PDB file of C-alpha atoms in Angstrom:
ATOM      1  CA  MET A   1     139.793 125.290 132.854  1.00  0.00           C
ATOM      2  CA  LYS A   2     138.040 127.230 130.093  1.00  0.00           C
ATOM      3  CA  THR A   3     139.578 125.037 127.384  1.00  0.00           C
ATOM      4  CA  ARG A   4     138.561 121.927 129.303  1.00  0.00           C
ATOM      5  CA  ARG A   5     134.967 123.136 129.571  1.00  0.00           C
ATOM      6  CA  LYS A   6     134.883 123.950 125.869  1.00  0.00           C
ATOM      7  CA  PHE A   7     136.181 120.482 125.008  1.00  0.00           C
ATOM      8  CA  ILE A   8     133.701 118.808 127.339  1.00  0.00           C
ATOM      9  CA  ASN A   9     130.890 120.866 125.823  1.00  0.00           C
ATOM     10  CA  SER A  10     131.959 119.716 122.352  1.00  0.00           C
ATOM     11  CA  LEU A  11     131.788 116.108 123.488  1.00  0.00           C
ATOM     12  CA  LEU A  12     128.330 116.643 124.937  1.00  0.00           C
ATOM     13  CA  ILE A  13     127.185 118.226 121.672  1.00  0.00           C
ATOM     14  CA  LEU A  14     128.712 115.306 119.769  1.00  0.00           C
ATOM     15  CA  GLY A  15     126.793 112.861 121.983  1.00  0.00           C
ATOM     16  CA  THR A  16     123.524 114.727 121.488  1.00  0.00           C
ATOM     17  CA  GLY A  17     124.218 114.879 117.756  1.00  0.00           C
ATOM     18  CA  LEU A  18     124.553 111.114 117.499  1.00  0.00           C
ATOM     19  CA  PHE A  19     121.337 110.691 119.441  1.00  0.00           C
ATOM     20  CA  ALA A  20     119.457 113.240 117.339  1.00  0.00           C
ATOM     21  CA  SER A  21     120.693 111.841 114.035  1.00  0.00           C
ATOM     22  CA  LYS A  22     119.456 108.374 115.057  1.00  0.00           C
ATOM     23  CA  LYS A  23     116.044 109.860 115.819  1.00  0.00           C
ATOM     24  CA  ALA A  24     115.765 111.906 112.650  1.00  0.00           C
ATOM     25  CA  SER A  25     117.109 109.378 110.150  1.00  0.00           C
ATOM     26  CA  ALA A  26     114.370 108.115 107.845  1.00  0.00           C
ATOM     27  CA  HIS A  27     116.362 105.114 106.631  1.00  0.00           C
ATOM     28  CA  PRO A  28     119.027 103.850 109.052  1.00  0.00           C
ATOM     29  CA  ALA A  29     121.364 101.759 106.920  1.00  0.00           C
ATOM     30  CA  LYS A  30     121.204  98.661 109.106  1.00  0.00           C
ATOM     31  CA  SER A  31     117.440  98.172 109.511  1.00  0.00           C
ATOM     32  CA  VAL A  32     116.726  96.171 106.409  1.00  0.00           C
ATOM     33  CA  LEU A  33     113.669  94.122 107.329  1.00  0.00           C
ATOM     34  CA  ILE A  34     110.398  94.940 109.092  1.00  0.00           C
ATOM     35  CA  HIS A  35     108.473  91.816 110.111  1.00  0.00           C
ATOM     36  CA  GLN A  36     104.958  93.131 110.862  1.00  0.00           C
ATOM     37  CA  VAL A  37     102.379  90.820 112.446  1.00  0.00           C
ATOM     38  CA  TYR A  38      98.748  91.567 113.338  1.00  0.00           C
ATOM     39  CA  PHE A  39      96.791  89.209 115.593  1.00  0.00           C
ATOM     40  CA  TRP A  40      93.035  88.842 115.966  1.00  0.00           C
ATOM     41  CA  LEU A  41      92.214  87.038 119.222  1.00  0.00           C
ATOM     42  CA  LYS A  42      89.248  84.742 119.824  1.00  0.00           C
ATOM     43  CA  ASN A  43      88.635  86.068 123.359  1.00  0.00           C
ATOM     44  CA  PRO A  44      90.442  89.385 123.767  1.00  0.00           C
ATOM     45  CA  ASN A  45      88.791  90.185 127.095  1.00  0.00           C
ATOM     46  CA  LYS A  46      90.147  86.969 128.570  1.00  0.00           C
ATOM     47  CA  ASP A  47      93.431  86.562 126.717  1.00  0.00           C
ATOM     48  CA  LEU A  48      94.843  89.985 125.755  1.00  0.00           C
ATOM     49  CA  LYS A  49      97.005  90.497 128.834  1.00  0.00           C
ATOM     50  CA  GLY A  50      98.574  87.023 128.748  1.00  0.00           C
ATOM     51  CA  PHE A  51      99.095  87.243 125.006  1.00  0.00           C
ATOM     52  CA  ILE A  52     100.937  90.553 125.270  1.00  0.00           C
ATOM     53  CA  GLU A  53     103.101  89.093 128.040  1.00  0.00           C
ATOM     54  CA  GLY A  54     103.932  86.265 125.633  1.00  0.00           C
ATOM     55  CA  CYS A  55     104.928  88.818 122.963  1.00  0.00           C
ATOM     56  CA  GLU A  56     107.148  90.640 125.473  1.00  0.00           C
ATOM     57  CA  LYS A  57     109.013  87.406 126.120  1.00  0.00           C
ATOM     58  CA  LEU A  58     109.164  86.612 122.397  1.00  0.00           C
ATOM     59  CA  VAL A  59     110.867  89.875 121.437  1.00  0.00           C
ATOM     60  CA  LYS A  60     113.850  89.021 123.616  1.00  0.00           C
ATOM     61  CA  ILE A  61     115.113  86.641 120.918  1.00  0.00           C
ATOM     62  CA  ASP A  62     118.715  87.627 120.255  1.00  0.00           C
ATOM     63  CA  SER A  63     118.593  88.281 116.500  1.00  0.00           C
ATOM     64  CA  ILE A  64     115.965  91.035 116.888  1.00  0.00           C
ATOM     65  CA  LYS A  65     117.261  94.564 116.317  1.00  0.00           C
ATOM     66  CA  LYS A  66     114.259  96.259 117.893  1.00  0.00           C
ATOM     67  CA  ALA A  67     110.593  95.499 118.463  1.00  0.00           C
ATOM     68  CA  TYR A  68     107.317  97.238 119.255  1.00  0.00           C
ATOM     69  CA  ILE A  69     104.179  95.680 120.723  1.00  0.00           C
ATOM     70  CA  GLY A  70     100.935  97.599 120.353  1.00  0.00           C
ATOM     71  CA  THR A  71      97.164  97.701 120.147  1.00  0.00           C
ATOM     72  CA  PRO A  72      94.891  99.620 117.729  1.00  0.00           C
ATOM     73  CA  ALA A  73      95.304 103.400 117.887  1.00  0.00           C
ATOM     74  CA  VAL A  74      92.185 105.510 118.168  1.00  0.00           C
ATOM     75  CA  THR A  75      92.602 107.215 114.798  1.00  0.00           C
ATOM     76  CA  GLU A  76      89.725 108.286 112.575  1.00  0.00           C
ATOM     77  CA  ARG A  77      87.479 105.492 111.264  1.00  0.00           C
ATOM     78  CA  ARG A  78      88.058 105.292 107.511  1.00  0.00           C
ATOM     79  CA  ASP A  79      87.374 102.498 105.020  1.00  0.00           C
ATOM     80  CA  VAL A  80      91.081 101.976 104.370  1.00  0.00           C
ATOM     81  CA  VAL A  81      92.001 101.661 108.066  1.00  0.00           C
ATOM     82  CA  ASP A  82      91.616  98.289 109.786  1.00  0.00           C
ATOM     83  CA  HIS A  83      91.259  98.779 113.554  1.00  0.00           C
ATOM     84  CA  SER A  84      89.866  95.282 114.126  1.00  0.00           C
ATOM     85  CA  PHE A  85      93.088  93.507 115.201  1.00  0.00           C
ATOM     86  CA  GLN A  86      93.928  93.215 118.893  1.00  0.00           C
ATOM     87  CA  VAL A  87      97.738  93.060 118.906  1.00  0.00           C
ATOM     88  CA  SER A  88     100.396  94.420 116.575  1.00  0.00           C
ATOM     89  CA  LEU A  89     103.942  93.103 116.720  1.00  0.00           C
ATOM     90  CA  THR A  90     106.597  95.018 114.775  1.00  0.00           C
ATOM     91  CA  VAL A  91     110.018  93.393 114.637  1.00  0.00           C
ATOM     92  CA  TYR A  92     113.116  94.849 112.956  1.00  0.00           C
ATOM     93  CA  PHE A  93     115.971  92.667 111.708  1.00  0.00           C
ATOM     94  CA  ASP A  94     119.286  93.551 110.120  1.00  0.00           C
ATOM     95  CA  SER A  95     118.989  90.729 107.584  1.00  0.00           C
ATOM     96  CA  ILE A  96     116.836  87.875 106.271  1.00  0.00           C
ATOM     97  CA  GLU A  97     119.240  85.540 108.118  1.00  0.00           C
ATOM     98  CA  ASP A  98     118.408  87.233 111.436  1.00  0.00           C
ATOM     99  CA  HIS A  99     114.699  86.896 110.595  1.00  0.00           C
ATOM    100  CA  ASN A 100     115.130  83.191 109.818  1.00  0.00           C
ATOM    101  CA  HIS A 101     117.059  82.669 113.058  1.00  0.00           C
ATOM    102  CA  TYR A 102     114.057  84.198 114.906  1.00  0.00           C
ATOM    103  CA  GLN A 103     111.535  82.025 113.042  1.00  0.00           C
ATOM    104  CA  LEU A 104     113.432  78.856 113.958  1.00  0.00           C
ATOM    105  CA  HIS A 105     114.330  79.893 117.540  1.00  0.00           C
ATOM    106  CA  GLU A 106     113.114  77.681 120.396  1.00  0.00           C
ATOM    107  CA  ASP A 107     111.460  80.673 122.087  1.00  0.00           C
ATOM    108  CA  HIS A 108     109.470  81.411 118.913  1.00  0.00           C
ATOM    109  CA  LYS A 109     108.281  77.808 118.743  1.00  0.00           C
ATOM    110  CA  ALA A 110     107.401  77.959 122.470  1.00  0.00           C
ATOM    111  CA  PHE A 111     105.431  81.203 121.885  1.00  0.00           C
ATOM    112  CA  ILE A 112     103.400  79.584 119.108  1.00  0.00           C
ATOM    113  CA  ALA A 113     102.773  76.427 121.151  1.00  0.00           C
ATOM    114  CA  ALA A 114     101.660  78.454 124.191  1.00  0.00           C
ATOM    115  CA  HIS A 115      99.470  81.001 122.398  1.00  0.00           C
ATOM    116  CA  GLU A 116      98.242  79.728 119.008  1.00  0.00           C
ATOM    117  CA  ASP A 117      94.929  78.588 120.516  1.00  0.00           C
ATOM    118  CA  LYS A 118      94.257  82.248 121.450  1.00  0.00           C
ATOM    119  CA  TRP A 119      94.212  83.730 117.925  1.00  0.00           C
ATOM    120  CA  LYS A 120      91.677  83.296 115.149  1.00  0.00           C
ATOM    121  CA  ARG A 121      93.705  85.140 112.508  1.00  0.00           C
ATOM    122  CA  VAL A 122      97.322  86.202 111.965  1.00  0.00           C
ATOM    123  CA  GLN A 123      98.396  88.523 109.153  1.00  0.00           C
ATOM    124  CA  VAL A 124     102.077  89.044 108.375  1.00  0.00           C
ATOM    125  CA  TYR A 125     103.764  91.565 106.054  1.00  0.00           C
ATOM    126  CA  ASP A 126     107.532  91.417 105.575  1.00  0.00           C
ATOM    127  CA  THR A 127     109.098  94.591 104.230  1.00  0.00           C
ATOM    128  CA  LYS A 128     112.581  95.244 102.937  1.00  0.00           C
ATOM    129  CA  ILE A 129     113.465  98.841 103.650  1.00  0.00           C
ATOM    130  CA  LYS A 130     114.753 100.786 100.654  1.00  0.00           C
TER     131      LYS A 130
ATOM    132  CA  MET B   1     145.434 115.604 133.281  1.00  0.00           C
ATOM    133  CA  LYS B   2     144.555 112.088 134.396  1.00  0.00           C
ATOM    134  CA  THR B   3     141.342 113.281 136.066  1.00  0.00           C
ATOM    135  CA  ARG B   4     140.413 115.231 132.952  1.00  0.00           C
ATOM    136  CA  ARG B   5     140.920 112.202 130.720  1.00  0.00           C
ATOM    137  CA  LYS B   6     138.862 110.069 133.071  1.00  0.00           C
ATOM    138  CA  PHE B   7     136.058 112.641 133.020  1.00  0.00           C
ATOM    139  CA  ILE B   8     136.174 112.909 129.237  1.00  0.00           C
ATOM    140  CA  ASN B   9     136.099 109.133 128.926  1.00  0.00           C
ATOM    141  CA  SER B  10     133.037 109.060 131.166  1.00  0.00           C
ATOM    142  CA  LEU B  11     131.304 111.531 128.867  1.00  0.00           C
ATOM    143  CA  LEU B  12     132.172 109.453 125.821  1.00  0.00           C
ATOM    144  CA  ILE B  13     130.803 106.343 127.517  1.00  0.00           C
ATOM    145  CA  LEU B  14     127.662 108.295 128.459  1.00  0.00           C
ATOM    146  CA  GLY B  15     127.241 109.376 124.818  1.00  0.00           C
ATOM    147  CA  THR B  16     127.685 105.820 123.557  1.00  0.00           C
ATOM    148  CA  GLY B  17     125.280 104.591 126.211  1.00  0.00           C
ATOM    149  CA  LEU B  18     122.539 106.932 125.057  1.00  0.00           C
ATOM    150  CA  PHE B  19     123.082 105.820 121.480  1.00  0.00           C
ATOM    151  CA  ALA B  20     123.110 102.133 122.347  1.00  0.00           C
ATOM    152  CA  SER B  21     120.051 102.359 124.581  1.00  0.00           C
ATOM    153  CA  LYS B  22     118.160 104.076 121.755  1.00  0.00           C
ATOM    154  CA  LYS B  23     119.062 101.199 119.439  1.00  0.00           C
ATOM    155  CA  ALA B  24     118.276  98.427 121.872  1.00  0.00           C
ATOM    156  CA  SER B  25     115.147  99.849 123.485  1.00  0.00           C
ATOM    157  CA  ALA B  26     112.061  97.842 122.577  1.00  0.00           C
ATOM    158  CA  HIS B  27     109.668 100.631 123.548  1.00  0.00           C
ATOM    159  CA  PRO B  28     111.087 104.154 123.295  1.00  0.00           C
ATOM    160  CA  ALA B  29     108.783 106.294 125.429  1.00  0.00           C
ATOM    161  CA  LYS B  30     108.042 108.872 122.754  1.00  0.00           C
ATOM    162  CA  SER B  31     107.059 106.652 119.802  1.00  0.00           C
ATOM    163  CA  VAL B  32     103.399 106.235 120.523  1.00  0.00           C
ATOM    164  CA  LEU B  33     101.843 105.663 117.106  1.00  0.00           C
ATOM    165  CA  ILE B  34     102.819 103.545 114.107  1.00  0.00           C
ATOM    166  CA  HIS B  35     100.837 104.468 110.989  1.00  0.00           C
ATOM    167  CA  GLN B  36     101.409 101.492 108.662  1.00  0.00           C
ATOM    168  CA  VAL B  37     100.238 101.672 105.033  1.00  0.00           C
ATOM    169  CA  TYR B  38     100.476  98.995 102.326  1.00  0.00           C
ATOM    170  CA  PHE B  39      99.854  99.902  98.676  1.00  0.00           C
ATOM    171  CA  TRP B  40      98.937  97.614  95.799  1.00  0.00           C
ATOM    172  CA  LEU B  41      99.640  99.367  92.486  1.00  0.00           C
ATOM    173  CA  LYS B  42      97.720  98.882  89.247  1.00  0.00           C
ATOM    174  CA  ASN B  43     100.856  98.993  87.075  1.00  0.00           C
ATOM    175  CA  PRO B  44     103.900  98.427  89.283  1.00  0.00           C
ATOM    176  CA  ASN B  45     106.293  98.041  86.348  1.00  0.00           C
ATOM    177  CA  LYS B  46     105.347 101.495  85.089  1.00  0.00           C
ATOM    178  CA  ASP B  47     104.625 103.345  88.322  1.00  0.00           C
ATOM    179  CA  LEU B  48     106.725 101.912  91.178  1.00  0.00           C
ATOM    180  CA  LYS B  49     109.686 104.305  90.849  1.00  0.00           C
ATOM    181  CA  GLY B  50     107.553 107.461  90.649  1.00  0.00           C
ATOM    182  CA  PHE B  51     105.327 106.271  93.459  1.00  0.00           C
ATOM    183  CA  ILE B  52     108.278 105.667  95.794  1.00  0.00           C
ATOM    184  CA  GLU B  53     109.626 109.130  94.907  1.00  0.00           C
ATOM    185  CA  GLY B  54     106.222 110.492  95.926  1.00  0.00           C
ATOM    186  CA  CYS B  55     106.476 108.647  99.261  1.00  0.00           C
ATOM    187  CA  GLU B  56     109.965 110.054  99.845  1.00  0.00           C
ATOM    188  CA  LYS B  57     108.576 113.574  99.442  1.00  0.00           C
ATOM    189  CA  LEU B  58     105.563 112.732 101.633  1.00  0.00           C
ATOM    190  CA  VAL B  59     107.631 111.607 104.622  1.00  0.00           C
ATOM    191  CA  LYS B  60     109.214 115.046 104.901  1.00  0.00           C
ATOM    192  CA  ILE B  61     106.035 116.353 106.576  1.00  0.00           C
ATOM    193  CA  ASP B  62     107.146 118.033 109.781  1.00  0.00           C
ATOM    194  CA  SER B  63     105.068 116.135 112.342  1.00  0.00           C
ATOM    195  CA  ILE B  64     106.626 112.768 111.382  1.00  0.00           C
ATOM    196  CA  LYS B  65     109.037 111.334 113.950  1.00  0.00           C
ATOM    197  CA  LYS B  66     110.569 108.778 111.585  1.00  0.00           C
ATOM    198  CA  ALA B  67     109.542 106.902 108.463  1.00  0.00           C
ATOM    199  CA  TYR B  68     110.501 103.849 106.422  1.00  0.00           C
ATOM    200  CA  ILE B  69     109.621 103.145 102.802  1.00  0.00           C
ATOM    201  CA  GLY B  70     109.942  99.566 101.601  1.00  0.00           C
ATOM    202  CA  THR B  71     108.970  96.784  99.248  1.00  0.00           C
ATOM    203  CA  PRO B  72     108.142  93.107  99.993  1.00  0.00           C
ATOM    204  CA  ALA B  73     111.010  91.191 101.607  1.00  0.00           C
ATOM    205  CA  VAL B  74     111.943  87.833 100.149  1.00  0.00           C
ATOM    206  CA  THR B  75     110.971  85.814 103.218  1.00  0.00           C
ATOM    207  CA  GLU B  76     109.532  82.316 103.103  1.00  0.00           C
ATOM    208  CA  ARG B  77     106.151  81.916 101.372  1.00  0.00           C
ATOM    209  CA  ARG B  78     103.646  81.023 104.092  1.00  0.00           C
ATOM    210  CA  ASP B  79      99.840  81.282 104.165  1.00  0.00           C
ATOM    211  CA  VAL B  80      99.937  83.944 106.873  1.00  0.00           C
ATOM    212  CA  VAL B  81     102.416  86.189 105.005  1.00  0.00           C
ATOM    213  CA  ASP B  82     101.096  88.600 102.377  1.00  0.00           C
ATOM    214  CA  HIS B  83     103.885  89.483  99.921  1.00  0.00           C
ATOM    215  CA  SER B  84     101.473  90.818  97.288  1.00  0.00           C
ATOM    216  CA  PHE B  85     101.719  94.554  98.078  1.00  0.00           C
ATOM    217  CA  GLN B  86     104.196  96.727  96.177  1.00  0.00           C
ATOM    218  CA  VAL B  87     105.014  99.505  98.652  1.00  0.00           C
ATOM    219  CA  SER B  88     105.047  99.669 102.450  1.00  0.00           C
ATOM    220  CA  LEU B  89     105.074 103.012 104.221  1.00  0.00           C
ATOM    221  CA  THR B  90     105.761 102.979 107.969  1.00  0.00           C
ATOM    222  CA  VAL B  91     105.353 106.311 109.723  1.00  0.00           C
ATOM    223  CA  TYR B  92     105.997 106.969 113.430  1.00  0.00           C
ATOM    224  CA  PHE B  93     104.320 109.827 115.303  1.00  0.00           C
ATOM    225  CA  ASP B  94     104.675 111.015 118.880  1.00  0.00           C
ATOM    226  CA  SER B  95     100.920 111.532 119.242  1.00  0.00           C
ATOM    227  CA  ILE B  96      97.521 111.247 117.549  1.00  0.00           C
ATOM    228  CA  GLU B  97      97.687 115.038 117.100  1.00  0.00           C
ATOM    229  CA  ASP B  98     100.895 114.701 115.068  1.00  0.00           C
ATOM    230  CA  HIS B  99      99.204 111.981 112.987  1.00  0.00           C
ATOM    231  CA  ASN B 100      96.188 114.214 112.368  1.00  0.00           C
ATOM    232  CA  HIS B 101      98.451 117.114 111.393  1.00  0.00           C
ATOM    233  CA  TYR B 102     100.038 114.792 108.782  1.00  0.00           C
ATOM    234  CA  GLN B 103      96.653 113.622 107.461  1.00  0.00           C
ATOM    235  CA  LEU B 104      95.482 117.212 106.949  1.00  0.00           C
ATOM    236  CA  HIS B 105      98.825 118.568 105.659  1.00  0.00           C
ATOM    237  CA  GLU B 106      98.875 120.138 102.174  1.00  0.00           C
ATOM    238  CA  ASP B 107     101.731 117.816 101.118  1.00  0.00           C
ATOM    239  CA  HIS B 108      99.648 114.775 102.083  1.00  0.00           C
ATOM    240  CA  LYS B 109      96.709 116.025 100.051  1.00  0.00           C
ATOM    241  CA  ALA B 110      99.098 116.740  97.147  1.00  0.00           C
ATOM    242  CA  PHE B 111     100.509 113.189  97.418  1.00  0.00           C
ATOM    243  CA  ILE B 112      97.016 111.681  97.214  1.00  0.00           C
ATOM    244  CA  ALA B 113      96.021 113.911  94.300  1.00  0.00           C
ATOM    245  CA  ALA B 114      99.213 113.064  92.384  1.00  0.00           C
ATOM    246  CA  HIS B 115      99.269 109.306  93.019  1.00  0.00           C
ATOM    247  CA  GLU B 116      95.816 107.922  93.885  1.00  0.00           C
ATOM    248  CA  ASP B 117      95.223 106.854  90.277  1.00  0.00           C
ATOM    249  CA  LYS B 118      98.259 104.511  90.621  1.00  0.00           C
ATOM    250  CA  TRP B 119      96.939 102.267  93.391  1.00  0.00           C
ATOM    251  CA  LYS B 120      94.167  99.691  93.307  1.00  0.00           C
ATOM    252  CA  ARG B 121      94.184  99.018  97.060  1.00  0.00           C
ATOM    253  CA  VAL B 122      95.439 100.706 100.224  1.00  0.00           C
ATOM    254  CA  GLN B 123      95.451  99.002 103.620  1.00  0.00           C
ATOM    255  CA  VAL B 124      96.182 100.985 106.769  1.00  0.00           C
ATOM    256  CA  TYR B 125      96.807  99.773 110.338  1.00  0.00           C
ATOM    257  CA  ASP B 126      97.297 102.322 113.114  1.00  0.00           C
ATOM    258  CA  THR B 127      98.994 100.992 116.216  1.00  0.00           C
ATOM    259  CA  LYS B 128      99.424 102.548 119.621  1.00  0.00           C
ATOM    260  CA  ILE B 129     102.650 101.288 121.125  1.00  0.00           C
ATOM    261  CA  LYS B 130     102.302  99.874 124.619  1.00  0.00           C
TER     262      LYS B 130
END
């Protein structure tokens, strides 16, 4: 019984270790591309909720590794910080091919068709992680 | 013995489940702030390597949850995509307080002092994840 408990405890520690190492890793080997998009909406008061719902549907596209949808954080106002966007969309891909699959996906085209009249500016930065 | 194996297998599945859910989760509850910085260097040919080494030291600051250092990805040239930066620094924090701790940290001040002559432009976007 004691040996069994010890072994089970080791497995639990192993599980926690995997979880912790994922959290702490600065450069997970597989996340090679960050597709970062900022949106400025014409009528945020009217359209923000519906637009975010559109983003939530968009990030279900199958080639996406992980995705974050956000709004400006209330950090200190500084000249170098742009808080003027309304929605930030951060999408991770394992490869350029996965990114291209997303760009050409029907659901991406549907998102653009349904929401492009809502934004006045889009700014994209694509980063390859070292 | 059979029961023990079954129980151990359940633990292994539980461990894998935690790991997989971390990978697949679009909005991990604890990642509340993405501090995204893009740098345009004056002399990338001369300074890129040293600058990235500086970033690698910078992201060791203790309040950082996770960080990614990157360079422009070779995605399609489109009007909305800005590939002109040289270095992208993506830093995740659990809270505004952790972000402020980073901003005021000695190692952050040392990074700025050591490298600010290398960049001609810095653009920051701070996002609160939904």
